[in-house]
Amino acid sequence: MSSPTWFGPDPAPDPVPLRAAGWIRAGLRGTLLLLVLLAGLLVKLPLRGLEWLIWRRRRPFSPRVSQAICRMGLRALGIRLQMRGRPLRGPGAMVANHGSWLDILALNARCSVCFVAKSEVRDWPGIGALARLAGTLFIARDRRAAPDQARIFGERLALGHRLLFFPEGTSSDGLRVLPFKTSLFAAFLAEGVPADMRLQAVTVTWHAPRGADPRFYAWWGDMALGPHLLQVLSARRQGRVEVTYHRPVLASAFSDRKALAAFLEAQVRDGHAPLRGRR
C-alpha cells in the first residue's frame, strides 16, 4: 500500500523572484551548507568503514557525526533550533509529524536516530542518495509486511538504534497534523518484541520568518525541491524550528496498533496546538 501524496486545500505559494541580494545570500548560505555536508562526509565515511570492520552494524560513533552535521547545517541556514522536553534515551522508536525535508536536520540535530522511510524515497534524486548514506531503513508501508518489519525493527533495536518514522506517510503544509497511518505500529506489538519497548511522540513546528507565508518551510505536494531550497537559502531573515519531545509510552500498554497510533497522534497534535489558528 503506497502512501498518497498530500496536496491540501490551498495551492503551494509561488516562488518569489530573487533580486541580487537574494542571490548573494543564497550563494553564501548554499556554499556554507555544502562545505558542512562535504566535511561531514569526509569524516563519516572512513569512520563508518572502521565501525563496520570492528562492530559491524553497530554504530558507536558515526551517529554523533550526523548530529554535528545537522546542527551545523541549521546554523549555516541561519535557522534557530528550540527544544522542549527530553528525547528518548536508549533503544526505542520515535514518531513525528512531517512538513519538510528540513525535518531531517531538526530531528537529528540533538538526538541520534535511524530514520525509517518508505521504499520509494530510496530512488528520489539527491535525497535518496543522502538517505542511504545516513543509514536510513527503507520499508514498504503495508500491513501484510508487519511480521518482516517487526523482525527488522527488532534487529535494529538490538543494535541499540533509535528508530524514527513519519506515520502521516507524506508531508503536509506544516499547519496541521495529518491522520496517522497505523500499519507500521503493528510491528511494535508483534510477537518477540520486548515488553519494555518504548515509543515517543515528537512534534516539529516550523515558524516562518517574520512577514513570510506561514508555510514558508513546508515542502509538500508536487513542489520542486530546487526552487524551495533556493527560497530558504535566499531568505533575508530566517525563522525557527521548535521540536517538542513528549512523554514516552510502552507499546505493550496498548491493546492494538490503532490504539497505540491514536495515542501518539494525540500527543503530536497537542504539541502542534499553537498553529491551529492558522489553518
Coordinates of N, CA, C and O in Angstrom, one line a residue, residues 97 168 175-180 201-203 205 246 262-276 279:
N97 N 5.4 14.3 13.2 CA 4.7 14.9 12.1 C 5.8 15.3 11.1 O 7.0 15.5 11.4
E168 N 2.3 9.9 9.2 CA 1.4 10.5 8.3 C 1.6 9.9 6.9 O 0.7 10.0 6.0
L175 N 0.9 23.3 8.7 CA -0.1 24.0 9.5 C -1.0 23.0 10.2 O -1.9 23.4 10.9
R176 N -0.8 21.7 10.0 CA -1.7 20.7 10.5 C -0.9 19.4 10.7 O 0.2 19.2 10.2
V177 N -1.6 18.5 11.4 CA -1.1 17.1 11.6 C -2.0 16.2 10.9 O -3.2 16.2 11.2
L178 N -1.6 15.5 9.9 CA -2.4 14.6 9.1 C -2.7 13.3 9.9 O -1.9 12.9 10.8
P179 N -3.8 12.6 9.6 CA -4.1 11.4 10.4 C -3.0 10.4 10.2 O -2.4 10.2 9.1
F180 N -2.6 9.7 11.3 CA -1.6 8.7 11.3 C -2.0 7.4 10.6 O -3.1 6.9 10.8
A201 N 6.4 10.3 21.0 CA 5.9 11.2 20.0 C 6.7 12.5 20.0 O 7.1 12.9 21.1
V202 N 6.9 13.0 18.9 CA 7.7 14.2 18.7 C 6.9 15.2 17.8 O 6.5 14.8 16.7
T203 N 6.8 16.4 18.2 CA 6.1 17.4 17.4 C 7.1 18.4 16.8 O 8.0 18.9 17.6
T205 N 7.5 21.9 14.8 CA 6.7 23.1 14.5 C 7.7 24.1 13.8 O 8.6 24.6 14.5
H246 N 7.6 14.4 23.6 CA 6.5 14.1 24.6 C 6.9 12.9 25.5 O 7.9 12.2 25.2
A262 N -3.3 6.1 17.8 CA -4.2 7.2 18.2 C -3.6 8.0 19.3 O -3.7 9.2 19.4
F263 N -3.0 7.3 20.3 CA -2.5 8.0 21.5 C -1.3 8.9 21.1 O -1.2 10.0 21.5
L264 N -0.4 8.3 20.3 CA 0.8 9.1 19.9 C 0.4 10.3 18.9 O 0.9 11.3 19.0
E265 N -0.6 10.0 18.1 CA -1.1 11.1 17.2 C -1.7 12.3 18.1 O -1.4 13.4 17.8
A266 N -2.4 11.9 19.1 CA -3.0 12.9 20.0 C -1.9 13.7 20.7 O -2.0 15.0 20.8
Q267 N -0.8 13.1 21.1 CA 0.3 13.8 21.7 C 0.9 14.8 20.7 O 1.2 15.9 21.0
V268 N 1.2 14.3 19.5 CA 1.7 15.2 18.4 C 0.8 16.4 18.2 O 1.3 17.5 18.1
R269 N -0.5 16.1 18.1 CA -1.4 17.2 17.8 C -1.4 18.2 19.0 O -1.5 19.4 18.8
D270 N -1.3 17.7 20.2 CA -1.3 18.6 21.4 C -0.1 19.5 21.3 O -0.2 20.7 21.6
G271 N 1.0 19.0 20.9 CA 2.2 19.9 20.8 C 2.1 20.9 19.6 O 2.8 21.9 19.6
H272 N 1.2 20.6 18.7 CA 1.1 21.4 17.5 C 0.0 22.5 17.7 O -0.3 23.3 16.8
A273 N -0.6 22.5 18.8 CA -1.8 23.4 19.1 C -1.5 24.9 18.7 O -2.5 25.5 18.3
P274 N -0.3 25.4 18.9 CA -0.2 26.9 18.6 C -0.5 27.2 17.2 O -0.7 28.4 16.9
L275 N -0.4 26.3 16.3 CA -0.6 26.6 14.9 C -2.1 26.4 14.4 O -2.4 26.6 13.3
R276 N -2.9 25.9 15.3 CA -4.3 25.5 14.9 C -5.0 26.7 14.3 O -5.8 26.6 13.4
R279 N -4.9 27.5 10.3 CA -5.4 26.7 9.3 C -6.4 27.4 8.3 O -7.1 28.3 8.7

